[in-house]
Coordinates of C-alpha atoms in Angstrom, one line a residue:
M135 CA 18.4 -10.6 40.5
P136 CA 19.0 -7.1 39.1
N137 CA 16.7 -4.3 40.2
A138 CA 15.0 -1.7 38.0
N139 CA 17.8 0.8 38.5
D140 CA 20.3 -1.8 37.3
D141 CA 18.2 -2.4 34.2
T142 CA 18.1 1.3 33.5
S143 CA 21.8 1.7 34.0
S144 CA 22.5 -1.2 31.7
A145 CA 20.1 0.3 29.0
L146 CA 21.8 3.7 29.3
S147 CA 25.3 2.1 29.0
Q148 CA 24.2 0.1 25.9
A149 CA 22.6 3.3 24.4
Q150 CA 25.8 5.3 24.9
Q151 CA 27.9 2.5 23.3
R152 CA 25.6 2.5 20.3
A153 CA 25.7 6.3 20.1
V154 CA 29.5 6.3 20.1
S155 CA 29.5 3.7 17.3
E156 CA 27.0 5.6 15.2
L157 CA 28.7 8.9 15.7
L158 CA 32.0 7.5 14.7
R159 CA 30.4 6.2 11.5
V160 CA 29.3 9.7 10.5
A161 CA 32.3 11.4 12.0
P162 CA 34.0 12.2 8.7
V163 CA 31.2 14.5 7.5
A164 CA 30.1 15.7 10.9
D165 CA 33.5 16.6 12.2
D166 CA 34.6 18.2 8.9
L167 CA 31.5 20.5 9.0
A168 CA 32.0 21.3 12.8
R169 CA 35.6 22.4 12.2
R170 CA 34.4 24.8 9.5
F171 CA 31.9 26.3 12.0
Q172 CA 34.5 26.5 14.7
E173 CA 37.0 28.3 12.4
A174 CA 34.3 30.8 11.6
G175 CA 33.7 31.4 15.4
F176 CA 30.5 29.5 15.8
S177 CA 29.3 26.3 17.6
L178 CA 27.8 23.2 15.9
A179 CA 26.0 20.3 17.5
L180 CA 24.3 17.2 16.3
V181 CA 20.8 17.5 17.7
G182 CA 17.3 16.1 18.1
G183 CA 16.2 13.0 16.2
S184 CA 19.8 12.4 15.0
V185 CA 21.0 12.0 18.5
R186 CA 18.0 9.9 19.5
D187 CA 18.5 7.6 16.6
A188 CA 22.2 7.3 17.3
L189 CA 21.4 6.2 20.8
L190 CA 18.9 3.7 19.4
G191 CA 21.5 2.4 16.9
R192 CA 19.4 3.5 13.9
L193 CA 21.1 6.7 12.7
G194 CA 20.7 7.1 8.9
N195 CA 22.1 9.5 6.4
D196 CA 19.8 12.4 7.4
L197 CA 21.7 14.5 9.9
D198 CA 20.2 17.4 11.9
F199 CA 22.5 20.1 13.4
T200 CA 21.9 23.2 15.5
T201 CA 24.2 26.3 15.7
D202 CA 24.4 29.8 17.1
A203 CA 25.3 31.0 13.6
R204 CA 22.5 33.0 11.9
P205 CA 21.1 31.6 8.6
E206 CA 23.1 34.0 6.4
D207 CA 26.3 32.9 8.2
V208 CA 25.4 29.2 7.9
L209 CA 25.0 29.7 4.1
K210 CA 28.5 31.3 3.9
I211 CA 30.0 28.3 5.7
V212 CA 28.1 25.5 4.0
R213 CA 28.0 26.7 0.4
P214 CA 31.8 26.2 -0.4
W215 CA 31.7 22.8 1.4
A216 CA 28.4 21.1 0.3
D217 CA 27.6 19.5 -3.0
A218 CA 24.2 21.2 -3.0
V219 CA 22.5 23.7 -0.8
W220 CA 18.9 24.8 -0.5
D221 CA 17.4 27.5 1.6
V222 CA 13.6 26.8 1.3
G223 CA 13.4 26.7 5.1
I224 CA 15.5 29.7 5.8
A225 CA 12.5 31.7 7.0
F226 CA 12.4 29.3 9.9
G227 CA 16.2 29.4 10.4
T228 CA 17.0 26.2 8.5
V229 CA 19.6 25.6 5.7
G230 CA 19.6 22.3 3.9
A231 CA 22.6 20.7 2.2
Q232 CA 23.7 17.5 0.5
K233 CA 27.3 16.1 0.9
Q234 CA 29.0 13.0 -0.5
A235 CA 31.5 11.6 2.0
R236 CA 33.7 8.5 2.2
V237 CA 32.6 6.4 5.1
G238 CA 34.7 3.2 5.5
D239 CA 34.8 1.5 2.1
A240 CA 31.8 3.2 0.7
D241 CA 30.7 6.7 -0.5
R242 CA 27.6 7.9 1.3
S243 CA 25.3 10.8 0.4
F244 CA 24.2 12.7 3.5
Q245 CA 21.2 15.0 3.7
I246 CA 22.0 17.7 6.2
E247 CA 19.9 20.4 7.9
V248 CA 21.5 23.1 10.0
T249 CA 19.1 25.2 12.1
T250 CA 19.9 28.3 14.1
Y251 CA 19.0 28.2 17.8
R252 CA 15.5 29.3 18.0
S253 CA 12.2 29.5 19.8
E254 CA 8.7 29.4 18.2
A255 CA 5.1 29.7 19.4
Y256 CA 1.6 29.9 18.0
D257 CA -0.9 32.5 19.1
R258 CA -4.5 31.4 19.5
T259 CA -5.5 32.0 15.9
S260 CA -2.3 31.6 13.9
R261 CA -1.5 28.6 11.7
K262 CA 2.2 29.6 11.4
P263 CA 4.9 29.8 14.1
E264 CA 6.6 33.0 14.9
V265 CA 10.3 32.4 14.9
S266 CA 12.9 34.2 17.0
Y267 CA 16.6 33.2 17.2
G268 CA 18.5 32.4 20.4
D269 CA 22.1 32.2 21.6
S270 CA 22.0 29.2 23.9
I271 CA 21.8 25.6 23.0
E272 CA 20.1 24.9 26.4
D273 CA 17.3 27.3 25.5
D274 CA 17.1 25.7 22.0
L275 CA 16.7 22.2 23.6
A276 CA 14.1 23.5 26.0
R277 CA 11.7 24.4 23.1
R278 CA 11.9 20.9 21.6
D279 CA 8.9 18.6 21.5
F280 CA 10.0 15.6 23.7
T281 CA 13.0 14.9 26.0
V282 CA 14.2 12.1 23.7
N283 CA 14.5 14.8 21.0
A284 CA 16.0 17.4 23.3
M285 CA 19.6 15.9 23.4
A286 CA 22.6 17.2 21.6
V287 CA 26.2 16.2 20.9
A288 CA 28.6 19.2 20.7
L289 CA 31.1 18.8 17.8
P290 CA 33.8 18.2 17.2
E291 CA 34.6 17.4 20.8
K292 CA 31.5 15.1 21.1
R293 CA 30.3 16.5 24.4
F294 CA 26.9 15.0 25.3
I295 CA 24.3 17.6 26.3
D296 CA 21.1 16.4 28.0
P297 CA 19.5 19.0 30.3
H298 CA 16.1 17.3 30.4
G299 CA 16.8 13.6 31.1
G300 CA 16.2 12.4 27.6
L301 CA 18.7 9.6 27.9
E302 CA 16.7 8.1 30.9
D303 CA 13.4 8.5 29.0
L304 CA 15.0 6.8 26.0
A305 CA 16.1 3.9 28.1
A306 CA 12.6 3.7 29.6
R307 CA 11.0 4.0 26.1
M308 CA 8.9 6.9 27.4
L309 CA 7.8 10.1 25.7
R310 CA 7.8 13.2 27.9
T311 CA 8.0 16.9 27.2
P312 CA 11.0 19.1 28.4
G313 CA 8.6 21.5 30.1
T314 CA 5.0 21.0 30.9
P315 CA 3.1 19.3 28.1
E316 CA 0.5 22.2 28.2
E317 CA 3.3 24.7 27.4
S318 CA 4.8 22.4 24.7
F319 CA 1.4 21.8 22.9
S320 CA 0.6 25.5 23.2
D321 CA 3.8 26.3 21.4
D322 CA 2.9 23.9 18.6
P323 CA -0.3 21.9 18.8
L324 CA 1.0 19.5 16.1
R325 CA 3.2 18.0 18.8
M326 CA 0.1 16.2 20.0
M327 CA 0.1 14.3 16.7
R328 CA 3.9 13.9 16.9
A329 CA 3.4 12.1 20.2
A330 CA 1.2 9.6 18.5
R331 CA 3.6 9.3 15.6
F332 CA 6.7 8.7 17.7
A333 CA 4.8 6.2 19.8
A334 CA 4.0 4.3 16.5
Q335 CA 7.5 4.7 15.0
L336 CA 9.6 3.9 18.1
D337 CA 7.1 1.7 19.9
F338 CA 7.4 4.0 23.0
D339 CA 4.8 4.7 25.6
V340 CA 3.5 8.2 26.2
A341 CA 3.7 9.6 29.8
P342 CA 0.3 9.9 31.5
E343 CA 0.6 13.7 32.0
V344 CA 1.2 14.0 28.2
V345 CA -1.9 11.9 27.4
T346 CA -3.9 14.0 29.8
A347 CA -2.8 17.2 28.1
M348 CA -3.6 15.8 24.7
K349 CA -7.2 15.1 25.9
E350 CA -7.6 18.5 27.4
M351 CA -6.1 20.4 24.4
A352 CA -7.3 18.2 21.5
G353 CA -9.3 21.1 20.1
R354 CA -6.1 23.1 19.5
I355 CA -5.2 20.8 16.7
E356 CA -7.8 22.6 14.6
I357 CA -5.5 25.7 14.0
I358 CA -2.9 23.5 12.3
S359 CA -3.0 23.4 8.5
A360 CA -4.4 20.3 6.7
E361 CA -1.0 19.7 5.0
R362 CA 0.9 19.5 8.3
V363 CA -1.8 17.2 9.8
R364 CA -1.6 15.0 6.7
D365 CA 2.1 14.7 6.8
E366 CA 2.1 13.6 10.4
L367 CA -0.7 11.2 9.7
N368 CA 1.3 9.7 6.8
K369 CA 4.4 9.2 9.0
L370 CA 2.2 7.5 11.6
I371 CA 0.4 5.2 9.2
L372 CA 3.7 4.2 7.5
S373 CA 5.3 3.4 10.9
A374 CA 6.1 -0.1 12.3
H375 CA 3.3 0.1 14.9
P376 CA 0.5 2.3 13.5
R377 CA -2.2 0.8 15.8
K378 CA -0.4 2.3 18.8
G379 CA -0.5 5.8 17.4
L380 CA -4.0 5.6 15.9
S381 CA -5.4 4.3 19.2
L382 CA -3.8 7.2 21.0
L383 CA -5.3 9.7 18.6
V384 CA -8.7 8.1 19.0
D385 CA -8.5 7.8 22.8
T386 CA -7.5 11.4 23.3
G387 CA -10.1 12.9 21.0
I388 CA -7.6 14.2 18.5
A389 CA -8.9 11.8 15.8
D390 CA -12.3 13.4 16.2
R391 CA -10.8 16.6 14.7
V392 CA -8.5 15.2 12.1
L393 CA -9.9 11.8 11.0
P394 CA -13.4 11.6 12.6
E395 CA -14.4 8.6 10.4
L396 CA -12.0 6.4 12.5
P397 CA -13.5 6.9 16.0
A398 CA -17.0 6.7 14.4
L399 CA -16.3 3.0 13.7
R400 CA -16.6 2.2 17.4
L401 CA -20.2 1.2 16.9
E402 CA -22.3 0.2 19.9
S403 CA -22.8 -3.6 19.5
D404 CA -26.4 -4.7 19.5
E405 CA -27.4 -6.6 22.7
H406 CA -26.8 -10.0 21.0
H407 CA -23.3 -8.9 19.8
R408 CA -24.1 -10.2 16.3
H409 CA -21.6 -8.0 14.5
K410 CA -18.0 -7.2 15.0
D411 CA -16.5 -4.2 16.6
V412 CA -15.7 -2.4 13.3
Y413 CA -13.0 -0.2 14.8
D414 CA -11.0 -3.1 16.1
H415 CA -11.6 -5.0 12.9
T416 CA -10.2 -2.1 10.9
L417 CA -7.0 -2.0 12.9
I418 CA -6.6 -5.8 12.5
V419 CA -7.1 -5.4 8.7
L420 CA -4.5 -2.7 8.7
E421 CA -2.0 -4.9 10.4
Q422 CA -2.8 -7.9 8.2
A423 CA -2.3 -5.7 5.1
M424 CA 1.1 -4.6 6.4
A425 CA 2.1 -8.3 6.7
L426 CA 1.4 -8.7 3.0
E427 CA 3.6 -5.8 1.9
E428 CA 6.5 -6.9 -0.3
N429 CA 8.5 -3.8 -1.0
G430 CA 8.3 -1.7 2.2
P431 CA 5.4 0.3 3.6
D432 CA 2.6 1.0 1.0
L433 CA 0.7 4.2 1.9
T434 CA -2.1 3.5 -0.7
L435 CA -2.7 0.0 0.7
R436 CA -2.6 1.1 4.3
L437 CA -4.9 4.0 3.8
A438 CA -7.4 1.7 2.0
A439 CA -7.2 -0.8 4.9
L440 CA -7.8 2.0 7.4
L441 CA -10.7 3.5 5.5
H442 CA -12.3 0.5 3.9
D443 CA -15.3 0.3 6.3
I444 CA -15.9 3.9 7.1
G445 CA -19.2 3.7 5.3
K446 CA -20.6 1.2 7.9
P447 CA -21.9 3.7 10.5
R448 CA -24.0 5.5 7.9
T449 CA -25.4 2.3 6.4
R450 CA -26.0 0.2 9.6
R451 CA -29.5 -1.3 9.8
F452 CA -31.0 -3.6 12.4
E453 CA -33.0 -6.2 10.4
K454 CA -36.2 -7.9 11.6
D455 CA -34.4 -11.2 12.1
G456 CA -31.9 -9.6 14.5
R457 CA -29.1 -9.4 12.0
V458 CA -27.2 -6.2 11.4
S459 CA -26.6 -5.1 7.8
F460 CA -24.4 -2.5 6.1
H461 CA -25.8 -2.5 2.6
H462 CA -23.7 -0.6 0.0
H463 CA -21.3 0.6 2.7
E464 CA -18.4 0.2 0.2
V465 CA -20.1 2.8 -2.2
V466 CA -20.8 5.2 0.7
G467 CA -17.3 4.6 2.1
A468 CA -15.7 5.4 -1.2
K469 CA -17.4 8.8 -1.3
M470 CA -16.5 9.5 2.3
T471 CA -12.9 8.5 1.6
K472 CA -12.7 10.9 -1.3
K473 CA -14.2 13.7 0.8
R474 CA -11.8 13.2 3.8
M475 CA -8.7 12.7 1.8
T476 CA -9.5 15.8 -0.3
A477 CA -9.9 17.8 2.9
L478 CA -6.5 16.6 4.1
K479 CA -5.0 17.8 0.8
Y480 CA -3.9 14.4 -0.6
S481 CA -3.0 14.3 -4.2
N482 CA -5.8 13.6 -6.7
E483 CA -4.1 10.4 -7.8
L484 CA -3.9 9.0 -4.3
V485 CA -7.5 10.0 -3.5
K486 CA -8.6 8.3 -6.6
D487 CA -6.7 5.1 -5.9
V488 CA -7.7 4.7 -2.3
S489 CA -11.3 5.5 -3.0
R490 CA -11.4 2.9 -5.7
L491 CA -9.9 0.2 -3.4
V492 CA -12.6 1.1 -0.8
E493 CA -15.3 0.8 -3.5
L494 CA -14.0 -2.6 -4.7
H495 CA -13.1 -4.3 -1.4
L496 CA -16.4 -6.3 -1.3
R497 CA -16.5 -7.3 -4.9
F498 CA -14.9 -10.7 -4.2
H499 CA -17.5 -11.8 -1.7
G500 CA -19.9 -14.3 -3.2
Y501 CA -17.2 -15.8 -5.5
G502 CA -16.6 -18.7 -3.1
T503 CA -20.1 -19.9 -3.1
S504 CA -21.3 -19.4 -6.7
G505 CA -18.1 -18.9 -8.6
W506 CA -17.7 -16.4 -11.4
T507 CA -18.0 -16.6 -15.2
D508 CA -14.9 -15.7 -17.2
S509 CA -16.8 -12.4 -18.0
A510 CA -17.0 -11.6 -14.3
V511 CA -13.3 -12.3 -13.8
R512 CA -12.4 -10.0 -16.7
R513 CA -14.5 -7.2 -15.3
Y514 CA -12.9 -7.6 -11.8
V515 CA -9.5 -7.2 -13.4
R516 CA -10.6 -4.4 -15.7
D517 CA -12.2 -2.5 -12.8
A518 CA -9.2 -2.9 -10.5
G519 CA -6.8 -1.9 -13.3
P520 CA -3.3 -1.2 -11.9
L521 CA -4.7 -1.6 -8.3
L522 CA -5.3 -5.3 -8.8
D523 CA -2.3 -6.4 -6.6
R524 CA -3.3 -4.1 -3.8
L525 CA -6.9 -5.2 -4.1
H526 CA -5.8 -8.8 -3.7
K527 CA -3.9 -7.8 -0.5
L528 CA -6.8 -5.7 0.9
T529 CA -9.4 -8.4 0.2
R530 CA -7.3 -11.1 1.9
S531 CA -6.6 -8.8 4.9
D532 CA -10.3 -8.1 5.3
C533 CA -10.9 -11.7 6.5
T534 CA -10.6 -11.4 10.3
T535 CA -13.0 -14.1 11.3
R536 CA -11.9 -16.3 14.2
N537 CA -13.7 -19.3 12.6
K538 CA -10.8 -21.2 11.2
R539 CA -12.9 -23.2 8.8
K540 CA -14.5 -20.1 7.4
A541 CA -11.2 -18.3 7.1
A542 CA -9.6 -21.3 5.3
A543 CA -12.6 -21.4 2.9
L544 CA -12.3 -17.7 2.0
S545 CA -8.5 -18.1 1.5
R546 CA -9.0 -21.1 -0.8
A547 CA -11.7 -19.2 -2.7
Y548 CA -9.4 -16.3 -3.3
D549 CA -6.5 -18.6 -4.2
G550 CA -8.9 -20.0 -6.9
L551 CA -9.8 -16.5 -8.2
E552 CA -6.2 -15.5 -8.4
K553 CA -5.4 -18.7 -10.3
R554 CA -8.2 -18.0 -12.8
I555 CA -7.0 -14.4 -13.2
A556 CA -3.5 -15.7 -14.0
Q557 CA -4.9 -18.2 -16.5
L558 CA -7.0 -15.6 -18.3
Q559 CA -4.2 -13.1 -18.3
E560 CA -1.9 -15.6 -19.9
Q561 CA -4.5 -16.4 -22.6
E562 CA -6.0 -12.9 -23.2
E563 CA -3.6 -10.2 -21.9
L564 CA -6.2 -9.0 -19.4
D565 CA -4.1 -6.2 -18.1
A566 CA -4.8 -4.3 -21.4
I567 CA -8.4 -5.3 -22.3
R568 CA -9.5 -3.4 -25.3
P569 CA -12.2 -4.0 -28.0
D570 CA -11.2 -6.1 -30.9
L571 CA -11.8 -3.1 -33.1
D572 CA -10.3 0.3 -32.4
G573 CA -11.9 3.7 -33.1
N574 CA -10.3 4.1 -36.6
Q575 CA -11.5 0.7 -37.7
I576 CA -15.0 1.4 -36.4
M577 CA -15.2 4.6 -38.4
E578 CA -13.9 2.9 -41.5
I579 CA -16.3 -0.1 -41.2
L580 CA -19.4 2.0 -40.5
G581 CA -18.4 4.8 -42.8
I582 CA -18.9 7.5 -40.1
K583 CA -16.9 10.5 -38.9
P584 CA -15.6 11.2 -35.4
G585 CA -18.4 11.9 -32.9
P586 CA -20.6 10.3 -30.2
A587 CA -21.6 7.4 -32.3
V588 CA -17.9 6.2 -32.4
G589 CA -17.8 6.2 -28.6
H590 CA -21.1 4.3 -28.3
A591 CA -19.8 1.7 -30.8
Y592 CA -16.5 1.4 -29.0
K593 CA -18.3 0.8 -25.7
H594 CA -20.4 -1.9 -27.2
M595 CA -17.4 -3.7 -28.6
L596 CA -15.7 -3.4 -25.2
E597 CA -18.7 -5.0 -23.5
L598 CA -18.6 -7.9 -26.0
R599 CA -14.8 -8.3 -25.3
L600 CA -15.5 -8.5 -21.6
E601 CA -18.4 -10.8 -22.0
N602 CA -17.0 -13.3 -24.6
G603 CA -13.3 -12.8 -24.6
P604 CA -11.2 -12.2 -27.8
M605 CA -13.1 -12.4 -31.1
E606 CA -11.7 -13.1 -34.6
H607 CA -11.6 -10.0 -36.8
D608 CA -14.4 -11.1 -39.1
A609 CA -16.6 -12.0 -36.2
A610 CA -15.9 -8.6 -34.6
V611 CA -16.8 -6.8 -37.8
A612 CA -20.1 -8.8 -38.1
A613 CA -21.0 -8.0 -34.5
L614 CA -20.3 -4.3 -35.0
K615 CA -22.5 -4.2 -38.2
E616 CA -25.3 -6.1 -36.5
W617 CA -25.2 -3.6 -33.6
W618 CA -25.2 -0.7 -36.0
A619 CA -28.2 -2.0 -37.9
E620 CA -30.1 -2.2 -34.6
Q621 CA -29.4 1.5 -33.9
G622 CA -31.6 2.4 -36.8

C-alpha cells in the first residue's frame, strides 16, 4: 500500500510530465521569443499561471513571461517580432502582444504578456499599487500571490525555478502564499478574493493560515476599487466550482464587504424550521442553473441565480399560523440587485437583465394549479423578452424541494408552459408582439398628429393584442375607433 509520500511523488512526476508535454506544444513561439531576449542580453521565463496550468495539463494560448528587461527594452524586442503589440499595462511593467505561430498541423494565435521583474505594495489608503522594478527572478517570484503561481521555467533552456515549493502545493491541491499571508495580503488585499477565485477555478483547498489571515484582514478589501472586485467576482462566479469560492468569501467575512446580500441570506430558522435555509438554497439554485447551461458559463444566468432571493431577509414575516412569508421579495430583490450591481460598476445592460430576471423569477408559480389563459402566456413572453430562455432555466433551477412528488409536479407544469409558449409562438410570432395597427396607421385612422394621444392609442391596441391575440385589420380599426370615441 503506497504511503502519502509515494502519492505526492507520483503526483509530482505526473505533473512534470504534463508540463514537459505542454511546454513542447508552445515551444515554437516561446523559444523563438526567448532567443530574441537572449540575443539582446536579457533573460526570459515562462511564469505564474502559465507554469501552473502547464503542470495541470491545461495550458492555453495565453502565455505569461517575466524578464529583467525594462519595458522600453521589451518593446524594442517584441515589436519587430509580434503581429500586434499593446502597451496599456506599461505603467505596471507589462507589454502585451499577439503572435500567430505554427504548432503541429495548425496555426495558433497566442496572447502574450511580458512583465519586467517587479515588486508592488499598497499603502494603507491607496487604491493603486506602487510599482518598482527588480533584477532577480527569485525576488519577482517572492512577491507573487500563491506558491502555485510562484514557479517559472527559464527559456530557452527550460530550467525549472520553484523557490517556494509550489510544485508540492500543486500536487497537494493547496493554496499557500510564498511569504506570510499577512504580508501578501498587505501588498495587495485583492489577493484574498483571488484565493477564493482560485479555489473555485482549480478546486483547490486554502491553507488554514491563509484562511485565518483572510478573516483577520477582511476589512482591507475595502481599499480595492469596485472594478477590480467585480472582475475577481466574475471569474469566481464563472468558474467550475463557484460554491467553494463563495463559501470562502462568506465564511471569512469578505463577502460582508463586497457582496453583503449573500451572507445576509443565512437567516435564522424559526424554531419549527418551517422555511429553508435561503443561503444554502441559493447555492443549490446556482449549481442547478449551471447544469442547464448549453453554451458555456453564462454570467447573466449565474448572477440571477445568485441574487434571485436577496429580497427575502427584508420581506420575511412570521405569520400567525406559524408560516414564514416573503411577500414581494422578488420586487424588493430586483431593486437590491440593481443597487448592488451598480455599486460594483457592472454595465447598464447587465444590471438591467439580471434585475429583470430576479423580478420575474416567481411569475411562473401558480401556473401549475390554476393554469394560465393565452393572454397570461403572451404577457409572460412579452415581459421576459430576450431573457425568456434564461428565465426558463432560472425558474427550473429554483425548484430545490426534496419532495420528489412536488418536484415532479413543478417540472411537468413548466414543461406544459413551455409547450404552450411554443404553440403560441408558432401561431402568433410571440417574440415580436406588436399591436395590429402601428403608429402611422393610428394617426391616419383617427386623423390626429404625433403626440401623447398616439402613444395612448398604441398602448391600448397592444393590450388588446396581448389579451385577444391577433386581430383582422377591419376588427382592429373598429376597436380603435370604439376606444377613441370613449375618450370623448
